[in-house]
Short mmCIF file of C-alpha atoms and ligand atoms in Angstrom, two decimals:
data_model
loop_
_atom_site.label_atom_id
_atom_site.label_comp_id
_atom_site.label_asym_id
_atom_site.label_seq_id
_atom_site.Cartn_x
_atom_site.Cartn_y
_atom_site.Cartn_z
CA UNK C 1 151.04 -3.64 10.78
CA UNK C 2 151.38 0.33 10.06
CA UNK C 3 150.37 3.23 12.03
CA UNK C 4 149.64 6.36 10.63
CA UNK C 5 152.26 8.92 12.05
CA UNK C 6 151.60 12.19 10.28
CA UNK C 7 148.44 14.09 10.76
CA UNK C 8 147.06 13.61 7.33
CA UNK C 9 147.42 9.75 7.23
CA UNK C 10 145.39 9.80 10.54
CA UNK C 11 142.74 11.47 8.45
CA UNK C 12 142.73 9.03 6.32
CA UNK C 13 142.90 6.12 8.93
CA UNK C 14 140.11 7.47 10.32
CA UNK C 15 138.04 7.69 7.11
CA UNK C 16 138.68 4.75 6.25
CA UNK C 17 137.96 3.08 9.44
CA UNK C 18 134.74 5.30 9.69
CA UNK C 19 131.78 2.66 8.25
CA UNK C 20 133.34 0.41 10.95
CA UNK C 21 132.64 2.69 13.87
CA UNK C 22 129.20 1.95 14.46
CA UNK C 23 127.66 -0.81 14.78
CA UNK C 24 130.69 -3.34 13.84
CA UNK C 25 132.41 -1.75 16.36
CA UNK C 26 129.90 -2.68 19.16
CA UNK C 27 130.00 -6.29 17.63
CA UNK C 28 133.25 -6.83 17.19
CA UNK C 29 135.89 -4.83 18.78
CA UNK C 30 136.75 -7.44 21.55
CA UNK C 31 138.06 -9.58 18.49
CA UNK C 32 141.81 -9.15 18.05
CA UNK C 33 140.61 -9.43 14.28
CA UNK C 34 137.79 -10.39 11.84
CA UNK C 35 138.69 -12.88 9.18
CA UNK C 36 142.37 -11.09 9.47
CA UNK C 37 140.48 -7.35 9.32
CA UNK C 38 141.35 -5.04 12.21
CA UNK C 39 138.46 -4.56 14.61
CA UNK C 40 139.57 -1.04 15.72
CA UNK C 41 141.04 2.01 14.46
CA UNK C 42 144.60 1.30 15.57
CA UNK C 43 144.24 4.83 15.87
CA UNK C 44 145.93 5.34 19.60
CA UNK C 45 149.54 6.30 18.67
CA UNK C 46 148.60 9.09 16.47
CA UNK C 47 145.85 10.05 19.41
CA UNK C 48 148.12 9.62 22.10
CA UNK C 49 150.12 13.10 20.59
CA UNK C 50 146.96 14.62 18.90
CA UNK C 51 148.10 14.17 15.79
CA UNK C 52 144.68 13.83 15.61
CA UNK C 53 142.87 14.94 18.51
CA UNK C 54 139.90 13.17 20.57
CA UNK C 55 137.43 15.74 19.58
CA UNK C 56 138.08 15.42 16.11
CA UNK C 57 137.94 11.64 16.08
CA UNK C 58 134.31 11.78 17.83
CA UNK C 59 133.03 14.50 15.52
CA UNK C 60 133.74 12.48 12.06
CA UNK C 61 132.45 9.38 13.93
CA UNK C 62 129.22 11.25 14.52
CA UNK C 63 129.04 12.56 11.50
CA UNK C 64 129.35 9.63 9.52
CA UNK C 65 126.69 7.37 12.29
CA UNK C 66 125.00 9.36 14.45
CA UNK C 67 125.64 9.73 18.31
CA UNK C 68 123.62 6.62 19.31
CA UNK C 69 125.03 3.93 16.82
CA UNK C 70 128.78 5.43 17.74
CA UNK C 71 128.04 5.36 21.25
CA UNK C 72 130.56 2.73 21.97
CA UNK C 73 133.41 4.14 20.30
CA UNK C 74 133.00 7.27 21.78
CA UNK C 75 132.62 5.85 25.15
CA UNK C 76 136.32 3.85 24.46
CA UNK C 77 138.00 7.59 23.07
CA UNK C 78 135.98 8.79 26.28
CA UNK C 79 138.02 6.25 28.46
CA UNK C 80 140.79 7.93 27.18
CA UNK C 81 140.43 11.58 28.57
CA UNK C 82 139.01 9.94 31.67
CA UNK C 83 142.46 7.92 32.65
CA UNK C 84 144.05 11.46 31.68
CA UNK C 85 141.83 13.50 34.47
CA UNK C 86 141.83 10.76 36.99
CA UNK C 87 145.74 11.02 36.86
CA UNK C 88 145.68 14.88 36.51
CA UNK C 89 144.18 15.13 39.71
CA UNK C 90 146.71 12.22 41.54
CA UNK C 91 150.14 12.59 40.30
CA UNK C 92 151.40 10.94 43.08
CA UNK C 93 150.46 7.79 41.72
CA UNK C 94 152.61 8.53 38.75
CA UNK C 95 155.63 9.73 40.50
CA UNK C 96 154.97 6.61 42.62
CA UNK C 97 154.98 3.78 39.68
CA UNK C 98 158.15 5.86 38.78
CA UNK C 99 159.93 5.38 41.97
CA UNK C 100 158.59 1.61 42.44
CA UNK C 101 160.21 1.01 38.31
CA UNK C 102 163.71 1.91 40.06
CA UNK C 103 163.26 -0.20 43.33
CA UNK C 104 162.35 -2.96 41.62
CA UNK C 105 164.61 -3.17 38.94
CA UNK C 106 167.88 -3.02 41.61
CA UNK C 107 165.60 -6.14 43.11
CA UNK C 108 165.59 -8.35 40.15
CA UNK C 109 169.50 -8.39 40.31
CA UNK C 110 169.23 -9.25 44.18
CA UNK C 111 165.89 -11.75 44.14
CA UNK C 112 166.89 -14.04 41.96
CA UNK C 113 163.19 -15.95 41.73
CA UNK C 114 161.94 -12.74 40.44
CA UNK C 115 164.74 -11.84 38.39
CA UNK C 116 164.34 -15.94 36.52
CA UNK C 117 160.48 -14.97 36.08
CA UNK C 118 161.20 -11.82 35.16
CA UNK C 119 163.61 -12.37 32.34
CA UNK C 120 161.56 -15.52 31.16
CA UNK C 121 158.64 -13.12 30.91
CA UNK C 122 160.52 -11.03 28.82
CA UNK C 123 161.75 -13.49 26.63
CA UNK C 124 158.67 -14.76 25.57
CA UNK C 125 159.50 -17.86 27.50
CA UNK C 126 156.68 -18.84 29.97
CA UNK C 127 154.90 -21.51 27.89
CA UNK C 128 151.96 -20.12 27.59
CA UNK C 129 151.43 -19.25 24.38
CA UNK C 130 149.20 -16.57 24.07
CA UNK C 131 151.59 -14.64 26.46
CA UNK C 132 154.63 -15.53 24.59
CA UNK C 133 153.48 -14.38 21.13
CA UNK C 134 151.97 -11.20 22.31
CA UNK C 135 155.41 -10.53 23.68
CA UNK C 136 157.27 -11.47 20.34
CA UNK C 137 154.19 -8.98 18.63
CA UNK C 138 154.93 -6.34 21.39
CA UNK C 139 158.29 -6.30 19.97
CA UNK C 140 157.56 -6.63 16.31
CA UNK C 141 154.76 -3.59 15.92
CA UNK C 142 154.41 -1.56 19.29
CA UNK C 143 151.33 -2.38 19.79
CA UNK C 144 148.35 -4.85 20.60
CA UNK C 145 144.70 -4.99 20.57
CA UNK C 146 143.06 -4.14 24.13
CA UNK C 147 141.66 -7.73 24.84
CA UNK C 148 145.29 -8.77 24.40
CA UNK C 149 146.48 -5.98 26.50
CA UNK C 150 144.03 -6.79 29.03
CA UNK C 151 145.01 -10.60 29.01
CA UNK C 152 149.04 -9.82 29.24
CA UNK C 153 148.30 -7.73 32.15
CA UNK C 154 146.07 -10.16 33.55
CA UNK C 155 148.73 -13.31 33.42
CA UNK C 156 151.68 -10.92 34.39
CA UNK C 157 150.15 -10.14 37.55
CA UNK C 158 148.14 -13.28 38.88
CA UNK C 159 149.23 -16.05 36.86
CA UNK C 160 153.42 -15.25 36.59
CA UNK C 161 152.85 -13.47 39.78
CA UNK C 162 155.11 -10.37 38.28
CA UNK C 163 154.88 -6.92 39.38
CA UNK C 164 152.26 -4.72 37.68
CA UNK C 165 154.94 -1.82 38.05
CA UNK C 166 157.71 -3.98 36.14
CA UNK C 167 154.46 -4.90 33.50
CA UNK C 168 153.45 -1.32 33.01
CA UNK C 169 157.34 -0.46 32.52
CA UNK C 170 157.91 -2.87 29.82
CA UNK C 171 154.66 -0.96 27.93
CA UNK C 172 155.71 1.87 28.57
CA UNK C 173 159.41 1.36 26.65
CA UNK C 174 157.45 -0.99 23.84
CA UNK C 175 154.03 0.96 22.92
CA UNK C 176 153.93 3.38 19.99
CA UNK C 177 150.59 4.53 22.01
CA UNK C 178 152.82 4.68 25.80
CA UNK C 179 150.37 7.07 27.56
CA UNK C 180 150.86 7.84 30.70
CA UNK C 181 147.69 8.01 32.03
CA UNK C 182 145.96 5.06 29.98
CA UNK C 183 148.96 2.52 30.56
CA UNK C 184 149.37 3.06 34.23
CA UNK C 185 145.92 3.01 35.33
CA UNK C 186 144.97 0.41 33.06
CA UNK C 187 147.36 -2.24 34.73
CA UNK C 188 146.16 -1.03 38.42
CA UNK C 189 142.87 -1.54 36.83
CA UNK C 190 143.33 -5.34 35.80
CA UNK C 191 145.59 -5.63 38.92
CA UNK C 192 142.50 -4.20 41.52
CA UNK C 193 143.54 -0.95 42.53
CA UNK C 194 141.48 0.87 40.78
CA UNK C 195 137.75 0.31 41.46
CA UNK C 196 138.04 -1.77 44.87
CA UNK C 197 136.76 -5.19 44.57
CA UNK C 198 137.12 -5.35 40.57
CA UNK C 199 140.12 -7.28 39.40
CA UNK C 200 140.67 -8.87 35.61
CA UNK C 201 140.68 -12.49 35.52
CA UNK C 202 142.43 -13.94 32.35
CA UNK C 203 140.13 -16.92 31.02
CA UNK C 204 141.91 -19.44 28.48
CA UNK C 205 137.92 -20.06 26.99
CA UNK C 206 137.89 -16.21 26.58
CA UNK C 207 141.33 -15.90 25.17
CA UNK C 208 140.52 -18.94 22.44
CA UNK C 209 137.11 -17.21 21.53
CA UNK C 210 138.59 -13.78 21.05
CA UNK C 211 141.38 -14.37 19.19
CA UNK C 212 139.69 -16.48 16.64
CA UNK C 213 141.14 -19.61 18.12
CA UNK C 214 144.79 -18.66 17.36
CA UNK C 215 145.52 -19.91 20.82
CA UNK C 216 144.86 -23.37 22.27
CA UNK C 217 145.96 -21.85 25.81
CA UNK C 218 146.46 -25.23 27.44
CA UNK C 219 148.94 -23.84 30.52
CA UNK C 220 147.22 -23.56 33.31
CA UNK C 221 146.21 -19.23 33.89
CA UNK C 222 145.40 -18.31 37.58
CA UNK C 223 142.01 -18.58 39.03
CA UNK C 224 142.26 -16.51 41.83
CA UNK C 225 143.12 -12.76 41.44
CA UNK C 226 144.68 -11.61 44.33
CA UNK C 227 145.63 -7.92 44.79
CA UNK C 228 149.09 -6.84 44.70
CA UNK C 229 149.89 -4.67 47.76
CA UNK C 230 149.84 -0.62 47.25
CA UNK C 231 150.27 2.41 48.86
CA UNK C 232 146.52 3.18 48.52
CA UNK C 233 144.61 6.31 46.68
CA UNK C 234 146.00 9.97 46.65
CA UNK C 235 142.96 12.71 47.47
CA UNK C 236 142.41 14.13 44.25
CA UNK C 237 144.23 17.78 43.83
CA UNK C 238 142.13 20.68 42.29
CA UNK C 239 143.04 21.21 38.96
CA UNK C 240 144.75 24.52 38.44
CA UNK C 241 143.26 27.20 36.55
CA UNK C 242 144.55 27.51 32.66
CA UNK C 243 146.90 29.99 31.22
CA UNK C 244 145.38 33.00 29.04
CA UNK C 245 147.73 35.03 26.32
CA UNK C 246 146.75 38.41 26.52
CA UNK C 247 148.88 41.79 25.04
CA UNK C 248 150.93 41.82 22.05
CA UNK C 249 154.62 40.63 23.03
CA UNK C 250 157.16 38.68 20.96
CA UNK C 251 155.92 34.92 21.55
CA UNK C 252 157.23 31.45 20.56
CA UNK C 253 155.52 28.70 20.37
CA UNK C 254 157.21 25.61 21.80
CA UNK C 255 155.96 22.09 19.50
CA UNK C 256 155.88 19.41 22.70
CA UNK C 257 154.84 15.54 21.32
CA UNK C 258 151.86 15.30 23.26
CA UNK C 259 150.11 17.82 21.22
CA UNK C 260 150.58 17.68 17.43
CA UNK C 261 147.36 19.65 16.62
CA UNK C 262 148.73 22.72 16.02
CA UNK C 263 146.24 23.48 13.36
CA UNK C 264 143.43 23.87 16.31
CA UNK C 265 145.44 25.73 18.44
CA UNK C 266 144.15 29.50 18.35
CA UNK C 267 148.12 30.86 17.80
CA UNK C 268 148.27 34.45 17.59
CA UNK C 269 151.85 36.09 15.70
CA UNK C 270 154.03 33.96 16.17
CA UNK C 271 158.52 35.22 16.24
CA UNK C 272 159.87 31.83 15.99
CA UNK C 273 158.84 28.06 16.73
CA UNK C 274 160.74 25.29 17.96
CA UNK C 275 160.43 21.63 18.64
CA UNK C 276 162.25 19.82 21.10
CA UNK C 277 163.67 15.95 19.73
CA UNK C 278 161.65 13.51 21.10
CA UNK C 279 164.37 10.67 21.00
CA UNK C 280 164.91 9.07 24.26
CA UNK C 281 167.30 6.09 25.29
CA UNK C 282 164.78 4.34 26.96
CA UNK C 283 162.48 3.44 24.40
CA UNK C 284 162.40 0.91 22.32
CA UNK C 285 163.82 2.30 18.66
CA UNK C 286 160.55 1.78 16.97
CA UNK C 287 158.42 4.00 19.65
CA UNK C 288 161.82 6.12 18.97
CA UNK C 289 161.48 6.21 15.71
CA UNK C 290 157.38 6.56 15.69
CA UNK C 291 157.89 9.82 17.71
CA UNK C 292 160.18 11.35 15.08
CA UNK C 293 158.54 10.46 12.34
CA UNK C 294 155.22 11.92 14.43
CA UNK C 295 158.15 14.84 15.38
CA UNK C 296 158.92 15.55 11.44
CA UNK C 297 155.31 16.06 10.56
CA UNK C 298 154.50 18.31 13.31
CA UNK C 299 157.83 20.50 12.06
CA UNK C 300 156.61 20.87 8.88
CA UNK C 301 153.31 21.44 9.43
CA UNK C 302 154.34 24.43 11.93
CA UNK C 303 156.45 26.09 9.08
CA UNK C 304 153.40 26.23 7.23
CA UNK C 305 151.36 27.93 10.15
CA UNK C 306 153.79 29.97 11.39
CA UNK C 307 155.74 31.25 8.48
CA UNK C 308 158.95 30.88 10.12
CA UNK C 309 161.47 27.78 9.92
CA UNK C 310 161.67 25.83 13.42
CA UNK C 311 164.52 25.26 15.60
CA UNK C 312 165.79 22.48 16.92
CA UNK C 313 166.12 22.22 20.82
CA UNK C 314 168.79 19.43 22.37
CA UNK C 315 166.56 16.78 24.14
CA UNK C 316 169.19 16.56 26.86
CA UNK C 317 169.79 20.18 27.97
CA UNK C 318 165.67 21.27 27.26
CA UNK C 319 166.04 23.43 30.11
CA UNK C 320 168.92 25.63 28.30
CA UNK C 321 168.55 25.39 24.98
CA UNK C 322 165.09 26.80 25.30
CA UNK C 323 166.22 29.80 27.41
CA UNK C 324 169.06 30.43 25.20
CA UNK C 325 165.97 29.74 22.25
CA UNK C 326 164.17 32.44 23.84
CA UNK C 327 166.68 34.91 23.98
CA UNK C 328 168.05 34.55 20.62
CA UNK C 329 164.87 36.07 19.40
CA UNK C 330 164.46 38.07 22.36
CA UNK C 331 160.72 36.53 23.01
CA UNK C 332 158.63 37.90 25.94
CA UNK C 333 156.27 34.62 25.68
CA UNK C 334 156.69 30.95 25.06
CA UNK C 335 153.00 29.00 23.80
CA UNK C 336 152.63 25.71 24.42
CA UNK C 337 149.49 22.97 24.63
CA UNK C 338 149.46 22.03 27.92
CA UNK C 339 150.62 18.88 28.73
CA UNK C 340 148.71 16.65 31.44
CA UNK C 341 150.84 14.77 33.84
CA UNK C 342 153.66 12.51 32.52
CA UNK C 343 157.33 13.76 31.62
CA UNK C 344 156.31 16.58 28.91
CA UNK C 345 154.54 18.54 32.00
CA UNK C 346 157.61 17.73 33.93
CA UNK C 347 159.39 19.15 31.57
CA UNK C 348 157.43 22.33 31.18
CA UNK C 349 157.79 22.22 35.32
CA UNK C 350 161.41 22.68 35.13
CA UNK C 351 161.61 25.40 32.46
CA UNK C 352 158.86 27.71 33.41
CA UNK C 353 160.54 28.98 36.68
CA UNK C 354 164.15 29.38 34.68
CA UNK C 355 162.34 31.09 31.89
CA UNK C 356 160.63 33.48 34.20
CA UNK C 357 164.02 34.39 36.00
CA UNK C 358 165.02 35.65 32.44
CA UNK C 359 161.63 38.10 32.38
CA UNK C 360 160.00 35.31 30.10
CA UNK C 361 156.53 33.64 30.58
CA UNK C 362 155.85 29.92 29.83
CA UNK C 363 152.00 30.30 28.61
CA UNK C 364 150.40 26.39 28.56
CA UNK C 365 147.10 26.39 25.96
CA UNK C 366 144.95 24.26 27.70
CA UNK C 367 142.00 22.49 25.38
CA UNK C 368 138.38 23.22 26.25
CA UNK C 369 138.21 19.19 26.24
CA UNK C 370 140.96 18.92 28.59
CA UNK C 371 139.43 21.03 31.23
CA UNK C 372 136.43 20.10 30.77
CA UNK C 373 137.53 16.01 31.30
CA UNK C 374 139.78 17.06 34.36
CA UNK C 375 137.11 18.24 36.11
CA UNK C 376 135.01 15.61 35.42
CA UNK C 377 137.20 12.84 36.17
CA UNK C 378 137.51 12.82 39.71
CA UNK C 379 134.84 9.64 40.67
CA UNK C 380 134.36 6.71 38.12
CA UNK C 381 134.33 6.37 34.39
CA UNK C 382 130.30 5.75 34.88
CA UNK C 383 129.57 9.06 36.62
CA UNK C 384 132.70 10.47 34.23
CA UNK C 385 129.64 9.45 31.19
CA UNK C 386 127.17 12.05 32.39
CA UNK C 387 130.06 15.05 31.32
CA UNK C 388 130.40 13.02 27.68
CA UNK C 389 127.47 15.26 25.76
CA UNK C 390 129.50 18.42 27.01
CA UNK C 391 132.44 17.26 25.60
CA UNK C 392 130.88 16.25 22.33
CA UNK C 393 129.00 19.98 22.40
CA UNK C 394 132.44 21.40 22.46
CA UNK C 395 133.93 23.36 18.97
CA UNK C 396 136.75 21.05 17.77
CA UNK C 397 139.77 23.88 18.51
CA UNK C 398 138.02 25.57 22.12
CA UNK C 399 140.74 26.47 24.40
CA UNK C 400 139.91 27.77 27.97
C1 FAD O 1 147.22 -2.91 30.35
C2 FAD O 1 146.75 -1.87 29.36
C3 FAD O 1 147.62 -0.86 28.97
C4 FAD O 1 147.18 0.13 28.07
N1 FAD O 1 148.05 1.13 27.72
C5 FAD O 1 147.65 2.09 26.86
C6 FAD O 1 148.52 3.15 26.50
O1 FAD O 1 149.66 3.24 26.97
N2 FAD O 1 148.07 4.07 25.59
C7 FAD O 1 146.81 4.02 25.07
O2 FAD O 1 146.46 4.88 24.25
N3 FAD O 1 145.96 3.04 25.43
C8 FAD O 1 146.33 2.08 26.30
N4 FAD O 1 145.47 1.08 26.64
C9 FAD O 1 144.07 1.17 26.17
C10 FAD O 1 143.75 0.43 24.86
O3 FAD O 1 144.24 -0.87 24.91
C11 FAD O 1 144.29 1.13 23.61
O4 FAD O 1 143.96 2.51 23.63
C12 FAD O 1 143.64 0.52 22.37
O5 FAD O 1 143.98 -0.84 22.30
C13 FAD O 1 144.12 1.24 21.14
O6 FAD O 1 143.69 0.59 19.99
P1 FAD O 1 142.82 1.33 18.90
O7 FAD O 1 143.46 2.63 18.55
O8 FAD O 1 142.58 0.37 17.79
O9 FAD O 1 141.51 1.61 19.72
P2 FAD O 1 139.98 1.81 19.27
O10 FAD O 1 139.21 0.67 19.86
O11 FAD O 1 139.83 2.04 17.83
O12 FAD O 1 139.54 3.11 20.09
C14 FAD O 1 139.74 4.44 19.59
C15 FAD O 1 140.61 5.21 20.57
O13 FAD O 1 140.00 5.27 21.87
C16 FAD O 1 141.00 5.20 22.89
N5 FAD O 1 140.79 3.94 23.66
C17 FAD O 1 140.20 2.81 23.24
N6 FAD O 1 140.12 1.91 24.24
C18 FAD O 1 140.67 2.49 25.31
C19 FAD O 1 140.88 2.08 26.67
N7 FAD O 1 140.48 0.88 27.11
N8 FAD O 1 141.50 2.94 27.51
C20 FAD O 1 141.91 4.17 27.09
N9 FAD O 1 141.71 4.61 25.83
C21 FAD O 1 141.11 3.79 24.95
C22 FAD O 1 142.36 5.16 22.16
O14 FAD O 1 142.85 6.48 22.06
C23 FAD O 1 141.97 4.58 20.82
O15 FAD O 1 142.87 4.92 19.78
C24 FAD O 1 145.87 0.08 27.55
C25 FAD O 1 145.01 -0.95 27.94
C26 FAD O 1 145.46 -1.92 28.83
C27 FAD O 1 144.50 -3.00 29.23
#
């Protein structure tokens, strides 16, 4: 299985993909498959740094269908930018599942029942075998279909009786697509803490009939769903205002992996572009791997743009090697796409207050989409539908 990691072969993913985006779609795309065919794009890693961006994806889809037949794969991209504005606005619960990873990975060397299930988990080794082949195919290709996603989640929590925080980590090391946003609040979702009262409930019957009857799923899977234990709901923050460039100045732009579109960006004169490696030692080699490949493309594509050959910036001192960036080619500005919550924007924390004690701004270009979704994200993803049309009305490259 292959996932299209520059910005042209998610073009042509998504064209070819595009007769399947209607109507099949609504049919089919609970299937992990259809007589071996994908059911969906398998479009999220190259989404997940706008490679290709949501808007874009929605606007060929409509093109190609109409809004009504594609109204169900624009409602899934829609899920997308809703998880990102429901977190946007609580980044404590981020933070949080951060903080719980650490706690309970000390624990599983001190509670030895959860550090057997744990590890068995991991290995693949829990005998049931839907579980323990989407594990080995976690491994294998970074990714897996939603139902299977769903299900995983699902038998981690209620069935192996596993942390959703320990769950969500292991995702977050093995997808190509790790998002923030969609991978955090998806497992609170299945686990309950989401929308109060609505839990997921694995179901072998449902398993066997999705997957095409790959698996017999004869272990017995929980039947009662009972909520892990959390620290409840944030209040939602107000989401603050967007940066504008204005005046000519000496500006860089700064190429961060969670926005790869740089041909939508509006970028004025540019002095000199960099893009900081996105190799970290906690993920798993292919994600790695993915996000340099991803990384590469972006480079290249920014020479192009810009005129000017990019600069590499140590992944490990970001922080300094940016300042010492900016004053190498004595920059007044540093661009960037805004980043929503996740590591990038705590990255872009960290350096804008050292940049400005060296006289230089940190400027985040925020996407029309963006702001518009943040705003509209704050209740649930059916009241989060009624903002879709204004998304859809939006040019593909608005900023704010
Ligand atoms: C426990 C769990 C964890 C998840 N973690 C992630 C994650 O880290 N990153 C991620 O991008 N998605 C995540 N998802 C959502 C979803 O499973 C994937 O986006 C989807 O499987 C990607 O496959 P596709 O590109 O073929 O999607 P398609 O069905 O072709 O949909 C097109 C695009 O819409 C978006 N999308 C589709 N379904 C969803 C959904 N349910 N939620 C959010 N966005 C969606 C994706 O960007 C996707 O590429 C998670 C779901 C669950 C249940």
């Amino acid at each position: 299985m292959t996932f299209p990691a520059t910005r042209d072969a998610a073009f042509e993913r998504l064209d070819g993909f595009l007769p399947h985006a209607g109507a099949d779609y609504a049919q089919w795309r609970n299937h992990h498959d259809r007589d071996g065919a994908p059911t969906t794009s398998r479009l999220s890693p190259a989404i997940r740094r706008r490679l290709i961006s949501e808007a874009e994806v929605c606007a060929r889809v409509i093109a190609h269908h109409g809004r009504a037949a594609a109204t169900r794969f624009i409602d899934e991209v829609c899920w997308r930018s809703y998880w990102v504005g429901w977190l946007q606005a609580r980044p404590a619960i981020w933070r949080r599942w951060r903080d719980d990873v650490a706690s309970l990975t000390a624990a599983l060397d001190t509670d030895p029942d959860l550090g057997a299930r744990h590890a068995a988990a991991i290995a693949g080794q829990t005998g049931i075998d839907c579980f323990d082949a989407w594990i080995a195919e976690l491994r294998d290709t970074g990714w897996l279909h939603n139902h299977a996603r769903m299900n995983f989640a699902s038998i981690w929590i209620f069935t192996l009786r596993l942390p959703w925080q320990l769950g969500a980590e292991l995702f977050w090391r093995e997808l190509l697509d790790a998002c923030p946003a969609s991978n955090t609040l998806s497992w609170r979702w299945v686990a309950g803490l989401h929308t109060p009262g609505k839990t997921y409930l694995a179901r072998a019957e449902t398993i066997r009939a999705m997957s095409g009857g790959r698996f017999a799923v004869t272990a017995p899977l929980a039947t009662d769903a009972i909520v892990p234990p959390d620290a409840g709901l944030p209040a939602p923050m107000a989401i603050a205002p967007a940066d504008r460039i204005e005046g000519n100045a000496r500006i860089g732009l700064l190429v961060m992996s969670s926005d790869f579109s740089l041909e939508t960006l509006p970028l004025p004169r540019l002095t000199a572009v960099a893009a900081p490696e996105t190799v970290s030692a906690d993920l798993s080699p292919l994600r790695a791997d993915y996000g340099e490949t991803a990384r590469a493309d972006a480079v290249a594509r920014a020479v192009l743009l810009a005129g000017v050959a990019p600069d590499r910036l140590d992944n490990d001192h970001m922080v300094e090697a940016t300042r010492a960036w900016a004053a190498r080619h004595r920059l007044d500005r540093i661009i960037t796409a805004d980043a929503p919550v996740g590591p990038i924007a705590a990255r872009l924390d960290r350096l804008a207050p050292a940049l400005a004690a060296d006289g230089v701004q940190l400027l985040r270009l925020r996407r029309a989409w963006d702001d518009v979704a943040w705003r509209h994200a704050d209740k649930g993803f059916f009241a989060f539908r009624a903002a879709i049309p204004r998304l859809l009305a939006l040019p593909v490259g608005a900023i704010c």
